[in-house]
Amino acid sequence: MVAPPPAPTGEEKGTWGAIAYSPGDRRHGFFWGADKRQEAEDIALKHCENADGAGCRVVEVFRNHRHWDDGDGTGFPYEHCAALSVGKSRGPATPFWGAASATTRHEAEDKATAQCGGDKKECKIREWVCT
């Protein structure tokens, strides 16, 4: 799986969200509405751990504009929807989950399902969120 982009440097602007996932036991957590990226990551991770996830890690970070002119010059995209797709394990070389962000829920779900390595029959959306 692709790691979330690195944290932006400088002032963060926008409304942040994150999804955390524990592949071994398929537990997850999410959060949206944070003022800072780290806050969204920390809370999503805590929600995953509170769901008894043993190997939780942040798998997707996303944000939305607070105002249409709040570009902060960090290069971090404003893709305000994210999704987590989980399927059945088909061996060590084939992923059985995917997480992605996009500008729409539908696009985020499609990207997460593609990362999961299957189609919508094999991989199901376990969570989606838009800020």
Short mmCIF file of N, CA and C in Angstrom, two decimals:
data_model
loop_
_atom_site.label_atom_id
_atom_site.label_comp_id
_atom_site.label_asym_id
_atom_site.label_seq_id
_atom_site.Cartn_x
_atom_site.Cartn_y
_atom_site.Cartn_z
N MET A 1 0.83 -1.17 0.00
CA MET A 1 0.00 0.00 0.00
C MET A 1 0.88 1.23 0.00
N VAL A 2 0.37 2.28 -0.55
CA VAL A 2 1.08 3.54 -0.63
C VAL A 2 0.88 4.30 0.67
N ALA A 3 1.95 4.82 1.24
CA ALA A 3 1.87 5.59 2.48
C ALA A 3 1.25 6.95 2.19
N PRO A 4 0.56 7.54 3.20
CA PRO A 4 0.03 8.88 3.00
C PRO A 4 1.17 9.86 2.71
N PRO A 5 0.89 10.95 1.99
CA PRO A 5 1.94 11.93 1.72
C PRO A 5 2.53 12.47 3.02
N PRO A 6 3.77 12.93 2.98
CA PRO A 6 4.37 13.47 4.19
C PRO A 6 3.63 14.71 4.67
N ALA A 7 3.76 14.99 5.96
CA ALA A 7 3.10 16.16 6.53
C ALA A 7 3.63 17.43 5.86
N PRO A 8 2.74 18.37 5.57
CA PRO A 8 3.19 19.60 4.95
C PRO A 8 4.01 20.43 5.93
N THR A 9 4.91 21.22 5.39
CA THR A 9 5.66 22.15 6.22
C THR A 9 4.96 23.50 6.16
N GLY A 10 5.13 24.29 7.17
CA GLY A 10 4.46 25.58 7.21
C GLY A 10 3.08 25.46 7.81
N GLU A 11 2.31 26.51 7.68
CA GLU A 11 0.98 26.55 8.27
C GLU A 11 0.04 25.62 7.52
N GLU A 12 -0.70 24.81 8.28
CA GLU A 12 -1.70 23.93 7.69
C GLU A 12 -3.03 24.66 7.66
N LYS A 13 -3.71 24.56 6.55
CA LYS A 13 -5.04 25.15 6.46
C LYS A 13 -5.99 24.07 5.99
N GLY A 14 -7.23 24.18 6.40
CA GLY A 14 -8.23 23.24 5.96
C GLY A 14 -8.81 22.44 7.11
N THR A 15 -9.69 21.52 6.77
CA THR A 15 -10.30 20.59 7.71
C THR A 15 -9.73 19.22 7.39
N TRP A 16 -9.10 18.59 8.38
CA TRP A 16 -8.35 17.34 8.16
C TRP A 16 -9.15 16.11 8.59
N GLY A 17 -8.87 15.01 7.92
CA GLY A 17 -9.43 13.71 8.28
C GLY A 17 -8.39 12.63 8.07
N ALA A 18 -8.61 11.47 8.68
CA ALA A 18 -7.67 10.35 8.54
C ALA A 18 -8.41 9.04 8.75
N ILE A 19 -7.87 7.98 8.14
CA ILE A 19 -8.34 6.61 8.35
C ILE A 19 -7.16 5.80 8.84
N ALA A 20 -7.38 5.02 9.90
CA ALA A 20 -6.36 4.10 10.42
C ALA A 20 -6.89 2.68 10.23
N TYR A 21 -5.98 1.74 10.00
CA TYR A 21 -6.38 0.36 9.74
C TYR A 21 -5.37 -0.61 10.33
N SER A 22 -5.86 -1.73 10.81
CA SER A 22 -5.04 -2.82 11.33
C SER A 22 -5.28 -4.04 10.45
N PRO A 23 -4.42 -4.30 9.45
CA PRO A 23 -4.67 -5.38 8.49
C PRO A 23 -4.81 -6.76 9.11
N GLY A 24 -4.05 -7.06 10.16
CA GLY A 24 -4.07 -8.39 10.74
C GLY A 24 -5.42 -8.79 11.30
N ASP A 25 -6.12 -7.85 11.91
CA ASP A 25 -7.42 -8.17 12.50
C ASP A 25 -8.57 -7.37 11.88
N ARG A 26 -8.24 -6.61 10.83
CA ARG A 26 -9.23 -5.87 10.05
C ARG A 26 -10.04 -4.86 10.85
N ARG A 27 -9.41 -4.28 11.84
CA ARG A 27 -10.07 -3.23 12.62
C ARG A 27 -9.70 -1.88 12.02
N HIS A 28 -10.58 -0.92 12.17
CA HIS A 28 -10.29 0.40 11.62
C HIS A 28 -10.87 1.50 12.50
N GLY A 29 -10.41 2.70 12.25
CA GLY A 29 -10.93 3.88 12.91
C GLY A 29 -10.76 5.06 11.97
N PHE A 30 -11.57 6.07 12.16
CA PHE A 30 -11.46 7.25 11.31
C PHE A 30 -11.83 8.49 12.11
N PHE A 31 -11.45 9.63 11.59
CA PHE A 31 -11.82 10.91 12.18
C PHE A 31 -11.80 11.96 11.10
N TRP A 32 -12.71 12.91 11.20
CA TRP A 32 -12.71 14.07 10.31
C TRP A 32 -13.11 15.28 11.12
N GLY A 33 -12.68 16.44 10.66
CA GLY A 33 -13.04 17.69 11.32
C GLY A 33 -11.93 18.31 12.14
N ALA A 34 -10.71 17.81 12.02
CA ALA A 34 -9.59 18.33 12.80
C ALA A 34 -9.03 19.61 12.16
N ASP A 35 -8.49 20.47 13.01
CA ASP A 35 -7.83 21.68 12.53
C ASP A 35 -6.42 21.40 12.02
N LYS A 36 -5.80 20.35 12.52
CA LYS A 36 -4.43 20.00 12.16
C LYS A 36 -4.35 18.55 11.73
N ARG A 37 -3.43 18.26 10.84
CA ARG A 37 -3.24 16.90 10.34
C ARG A 37 -2.94 15.93 11.48
N GLN A 38 -2.01 16.29 12.36
CA GLN A 38 -1.61 15.39 13.44
C GLN A 38 -2.78 15.02 14.34
N GLU A 39 -3.66 15.97 14.59
CA GLU A 39 -4.85 15.71 15.40
C GLU A 39 -5.73 14.64 14.74
N ALA A 40 -5.96 14.77 13.43
CA ALA A 40 -6.77 13.79 12.71
C ALA A 40 -6.13 12.41 12.76
N GLU A 41 -4.81 12.34 12.54
CA GLU A 41 -4.10 11.06 12.57
C GLU A 41 -4.18 10.43 13.96
N ASP A 42 -3.93 11.22 15.00
CA ASP A 42 -3.93 10.69 16.37
C ASP A 42 -5.30 10.14 16.76
N ILE A 43 -6.36 10.86 16.42
CA ILE A 43 -7.70 10.42 16.81
C ILE A 43 -8.13 9.19 16.00
N ALA A 44 -7.84 9.15 14.71
CA ALA A 44 -8.17 7.97 13.90
C ALA A 44 -7.44 6.74 14.44
N LEU A 45 -6.18 6.91 14.79
CA LEU A 45 -5.39 5.81 15.35
C LEU A 45 -5.99 5.34 16.67
N LYS A 46 -6.40 6.26 17.51
CA LYS A 46 -7.00 5.92 18.81
C LYS A 46 -8.32 5.17 18.60
N HIS A 47 -9.12 5.61 17.64
CA HIS A 47 -10.39 4.92 17.36
C HIS A 47 -10.14 3.49 16.89
N CYS A 48 -9.11 3.28 16.07
CA CYS A 48 -8.75 1.94 15.61
C CYS A 48 -8.31 1.08 16.79
N GLU A 49 -7.47 1.64 17.65
CA GLU A 49 -7.01 0.90 18.83
C GLU A 49 -8.16 0.60 19.78
N ASN A 50 -9.11 1.53 19.93
CA ASN A 50 -10.27 1.30 20.78
C ASN A 50 -11.19 0.21 20.22
N ALA A 51 -11.07 -0.07 18.92
CA ALA A 51 -11.83 -1.15 18.28
C ALA A 51 -11.05 -2.47 18.36
N ASP A 52 -10.04 -2.50 19.23
CA ASP A 52 -9.19 -3.67 19.47
C ASP A 52 -8.28 -4.00 18.30
N GLY A 53 -7.91 -3.00 17.53
CA GLY A 53 -6.92 -3.19 16.47
C GLY A 53 -5.53 -3.34 17.07
N ALA A 54 -4.85 -4.43 16.75
CA ALA A 54 -3.53 -4.70 17.34
C ALA A 54 -2.39 -4.06 16.54
N GLY A 55 -2.60 -3.81 15.27
CA GLY A 55 -1.53 -3.27 14.43
C GLY A 55 -1.98 -2.03 13.68
N CYS A 56 -2.67 -1.14 14.37
CA CYS A 56 -3.23 0.04 13.72
C CYS A 56 -2.15 0.98 13.21
N ARG A 57 -2.39 1.50 12.02
CA ARG A 57 -1.53 2.55 11.47
C ARG A 57 -2.39 3.44 10.56
N VAL A 58 -1.98 4.68 10.43
CA VAL A 58 -2.70 5.61 9.57
C VAL A 58 -2.43 5.22 8.12
N VAL A 59 -3.50 5.01 7.35
CA VAL A 59 -3.36 4.57 5.96
C VAL A 59 -3.83 5.62 4.96
N GLU A 60 -4.55 6.64 5.43
CA GLU A 60 -4.99 7.70 4.52
C GLU A 60 -5.22 8.98 5.30
N VAL A 61 -4.77 10.08 4.73
CA VAL A 61 -4.97 11.42 5.30
C VAL A 61 -5.54 12.29 4.20
N PHE A 62 -6.49 13.14 4.55
CA PHE A 62 -7.14 13.98 3.54
C PHE A 62 -7.59 15.27 4.19
N ARG A 63 -7.90 16.26 3.36
CA ARG A 63 -8.38 17.53 3.91
C ARG A 63 -9.29 18.24 2.92
N ASN A 64 -10.02 19.19 3.45
CA ASN A 64 -10.92 20.01 2.67
C ASN A 64 -10.59 21.47 2.94
N HIS A 65 -11.00 22.32 2.04
CA HIS A 65 -10.84 23.77 2.24
C HIS A 65 -11.79 24.25 3.33
N ARG A 66 -11.30 25.14 4.17
CA ARG A 66 -12.21 25.88 5.06
C ARG A 66 -12.83 27.04 4.27
N HIS A 67 -12.01 27.65 3.42
CA HIS A 67 -12.44 28.75 2.57
C HIS A 67 -11.89 28.48 1.18
N TRP A 68 -12.52 29.00 0.17
CA TRP A 68 -12.08 28.73 -1.20
C TRP A 68 -10.71 29.30 -1.49
N ASP A 69 -10.26 30.27 -0.73
CA ASP A 69 -8.97 30.91 -1.00
C ASP A 69 -7.92 30.57 0.06
N ASP A 70 -8.03 29.41 0.67
CA ASP A 70 -7.10 29.10 1.76
C ASP A 70 -5.92 28.22 1.33
N GLY A 71 -5.51 28.30 0.09
CA GLY A 71 -4.32 27.56 -0.35
C GLY A 71 -3.13 27.92 0.53
N ASP A 72 -2.42 26.92 1.02
CA ASP A 72 -1.32 27.19 1.94
C ASP A 72 0.05 26.97 1.30
N GLY A 73 0.07 26.61 0.03
CA GLY A 73 1.34 26.47 -0.66
C GLY A 73 2.15 25.25 -0.27
N THR A 74 1.56 24.30 0.47
CA THR A 74 2.31 23.12 0.91
C THR A 74 2.33 22.03 -0.14
N GLY A 75 1.42 22.07 -1.09
CA GLY A 75 1.36 21.02 -2.10
C GLY A 75 0.52 19.83 -1.69
N PHE A 76 0.04 19.79 -0.43
CA PHE A 76 -0.82 18.69 0.01
C PHE A 76 -2.18 18.87 -0.65
N PRO A 77 -2.70 17.84 -1.31
CA PRO A 77 -3.93 18.01 -2.09
C PRO A 77 -5.16 18.24 -1.21
N TYR A 78 -6.12 18.92 -1.77
CA TYR A 78 -7.42 19.09 -1.13
C TYR A 78 -8.37 18.04 -1.71
N GLU A 79 -8.25 16.81 -1.25
CA GLU A 79 -9.14 15.73 -1.66
C GLU A 79 -9.96 15.37 -0.44
N HIS A 80 -11.17 15.90 -0.37
CA HIS A 80 -11.91 15.89 0.87
C HIS A 80 -12.72 14.64 1.17
N CYS A 81 -12.58 13.59 0.39
CA CYS A 81 -13.25 12.32 0.68
C CYS A 81 -12.21 11.20 0.73
N ALA A 82 -12.48 10.20 1.55
CA ALA A 82 -11.59 9.04 1.64
C ALA A 82 -12.42 7.79 1.87
N ALA A 83 -11.86 6.64 1.51
CA ALA A 83 -12.56 5.37 1.68
C ALA A 83 -11.57 4.26 2.01
N LEU A 84 -12.07 3.26 2.73
CA LEU A 84 -11.33 2.05 3.06
C LEU A 84 -12.10 0.86 2.50
N SER A 85 -11.43 0.05 1.69
CA SER A 85 -12.04 -1.13 1.08
C SER A 85 -11.30 -2.37 1.58
N VAL A 86 -12.05 -3.40 1.98
CA VAL A 86 -11.45 -4.62 2.53
C VAL A 86 -12.04 -5.83 1.81
N GLY A 87 -11.17 -6.77 1.47
CA GLY A 87 -11.60 -8.01 0.82
C GLY A 87 -11.00 -9.21 1.51
N LYS A 88 -11.12 -10.35 0.89
CA LYS A 88 -10.55 -11.58 1.43
C LYS A 88 -9.09 -11.70 1.01
N SER A 89 -8.27 -12.19 1.91
CA SER A 89 -6.86 -12.39 1.60
C SER A 89 -6.72 -13.49 0.55
N ARG A 90 -5.92 -13.22 -0.47
CA ARG A 90 -5.72 -14.19 -1.55
C ARG A 90 -4.26 -14.57 -1.68
N GLY A 91 -3.51 -14.44 -0.62
CA GLY A 91 -2.10 -14.77 -0.65
C GLY A 91 -1.24 -13.56 -0.35
N PRO A 92 0.02 -13.79 -0.01
CA PRO A 92 0.88 -12.69 0.43
C PRO A 92 1.20 -11.67 -0.66
N ALA A 93 1.12 -12.03 -1.91
CA ALA A 93 1.46 -11.09 -2.99
C ALA A 93 0.28 -10.24 -3.42
N THR A 94 -0.92 -10.57 -2.96
CA THR A 94 -2.12 -9.86 -3.38
C THR A 94 -2.70 -9.08 -2.21
N PRO A 95 -2.83 -7.78 -2.32
CA PRO A 95 -3.41 -7.01 -1.22
C PRO A 95 -4.87 -7.38 -1.03
N PHE A 96 -5.34 -7.21 0.19
CA PHE A 96 -6.75 -7.48 0.45
C PHE A 96 -7.43 -6.27 1.07
N TRP A 97 -6.81 -5.13 0.94
CA TRP A 97 -7.42 -3.89 1.40
C TRP A 97 -6.81 -2.72 0.64
N GLY A 98 -7.50 -1.62 0.65
CA GLY A 98 -6.99 -0.41 0.01
C GLY A 98 -7.62 0.81 0.66
N ALA A 99 -6.89 1.90 0.67
CA ALA A 99 -7.39 3.17 1.19
C ALA A 99 -6.98 4.26 0.22
N ALA A 100 -7.90 5.18 -0.04
CA ALA A 100 -7.61 6.24 -1.01
C ALA A 100 -8.43 7.48 -0.69
N SER A 101 -7.94 8.61 -1.15
CA SER A 101 -8.69 9.85 -1.06
C SER A 101 -8.92 10.40 -2.46
N ALA A 102 -9.94 11.23 -2.58
CA ALA A 102 -10.29 11.82 -3.87
C ALA A 102 -11.21 13.01 -3.62
N THR A 103 -11.61 13.66 -4.68
CA THR A 103 -12.48 14.82 -4.53
C THR A 103 -13.95 14.45 -4.35
N THR A 104 -14.33 13.20 -4.65
CA THR A 104 -15.70 12.75 -4.44
C THR A 104 -15.70 11.39 -3.73
N ARG A 105 -16.81 11.09 -3.08
CA ARG A 105 -16.95 9.80 -2.41
C ARG A 105 -16.82 8.65 -3.41
N HIS A 106 -17.51 8.76 -4.53
CA HIS A 106 -17.49 7.70 -5.54
C HIS A 106 -16.07 7.42 -6.03
N GLU A 107 -15.33 8.48 -6.32
CA GLU A 107 -13.96 8.32 -6.80
C GLU A 107 -13.06 7.71 -5.72
N ALA A 108 -13.23 8.14 -4.46
CA ALA A 108 -12.43 7.57 -3.36
C ALA A 108 -12.74 6.08 -3.20
N GLU A 109 -14.02 5.70 -3.28
CA GLU A 109 -14.40 4.29 -3.17
C GLU A 109 -13.82 3.47 -4.32
N ASP A 110 -13.89 3.99 -5.54
CA ASP A 110 -13.34 3.27 -6.69
C ASP A 110 -11.83 3.08 -6.56
N LYS A 111 -11.12 4.12 -6.13
CA LYS A 111 -9.66 4.02 -5.97
C LYS A 111 -9.30 3.03 -4.86
N ALA A 112 -10.03 3.06 -3.75
CA ALA A 112 -9.75 2.14 -2.65
C ALA A 112 -10.02 0.70 -3.08
N THR A 113 -11.09 0.47 -3.82
CA THR A 113 -11.42 -0.87 -4.31
C THR A 113 -10.34 -1.36 -5.27
N ALA A 114 -9.85 -0.49 -6.13
CA ALA A 114 -8.77 -0.88 -7.06
C ALA A 114 -7.51 -1.24 -6.29
N GLN A 115 -7.17 -0.48 -5.25
CA GLN A 115 -6.00 -0.80 -4.43
C GLN A 115 -6.18 -2.11 -3.69
N CYS A 116 -7.41 -2.45 -3.37
CA CYS A 116 -7.71 -3.70 -2.66
C CYS A 116 -7.37 -4.90 -3.53
N GLY A 117 -7.30 -4.69 -4.82
CA GLY A 117 -6.92 -5.77 -5.72
C GLY A 117 -8.09 -6.56 -6.26
N GLY A 118 -9.28 -6.04 -6.14
CA GLY A 118 -10.43 -6.77 -6.63
C GLY A 118 -11.49 -5.85 -7.17
N ASP A 119 -12.63 -6.43 -7.44
CA ASP A 119 -13.75 -5.62 -7.88
C ASP A 119 -14.71 -5.44 -6.71
N LYS A 120 -15.85 -4.84 -6.96
CA LYS A 120 -16.79 -4.55 -5.88
C LYS A 120 -17.45 -5.80 -5.30
N LYS A 121 -17.31 -6.94 -5.99
CA LYS A 121 -17.82 -8.20 -5.44
C LYS A 121 -16.84 -8.77 -4.43
N GLU A 122 -15.54 -8.57 -4.66
CA GLU A 122 -14.50 -9.12 -3.79
C GLU A 122 -14.10 -8.18 -2.67
N CYS A 123 -14.13 -6.90 -2.92
CA CYS A 123 -13.70 -5.90 -1.95
C CYS A 123 -14.88 -5.00 -1.61
N LYS A 124 -15.15 -4.86 -0.33
CA LYS A 124 -16.28 -4.06 0.13
C LYS A 124 -15.79 -2.80 0.84
N ILE A 125 -16.51 -1.72 0.64
CA ILE A 125 -16.19 -0.48 1.34
C ILE A 125 -16.59 -0.66 2.81
N ARG A 126 -15.60 -0.55 3.69
CA ARG A 126 -15.85 -0.67 5.13
C ARG A 126 -16.11 0.69 5.77
N GLU A 127 -15.55 1.73 5.16
CA GLU A 127 -15.72 3.08 5.71
C GLU A 127 -15.52 4.09 4.60
N TRP A 128 -16.25 5.16 4.64
CA TRP A 128 -16.00 6.31 3.78
C TRP A 128 -16.31 7.55 4.59
N VAL A 129 -15.65 8.61 4.26
CA VAL A 129 -15.86 9.86 4.98
C VAL A 129 -15.49 11.03 4.07
N CYS A 130 -16.26 12.08 4.15
CA CYS A 130 -15.95 13.32 3.43
C CYS A 130 -15.97 14.46 4.45
N THR A 131 -15.00 15.36 4.35
CA THR A 131 -14.97 16.50 5.27
C THR A 131 -15.80 17.63 4.72
#
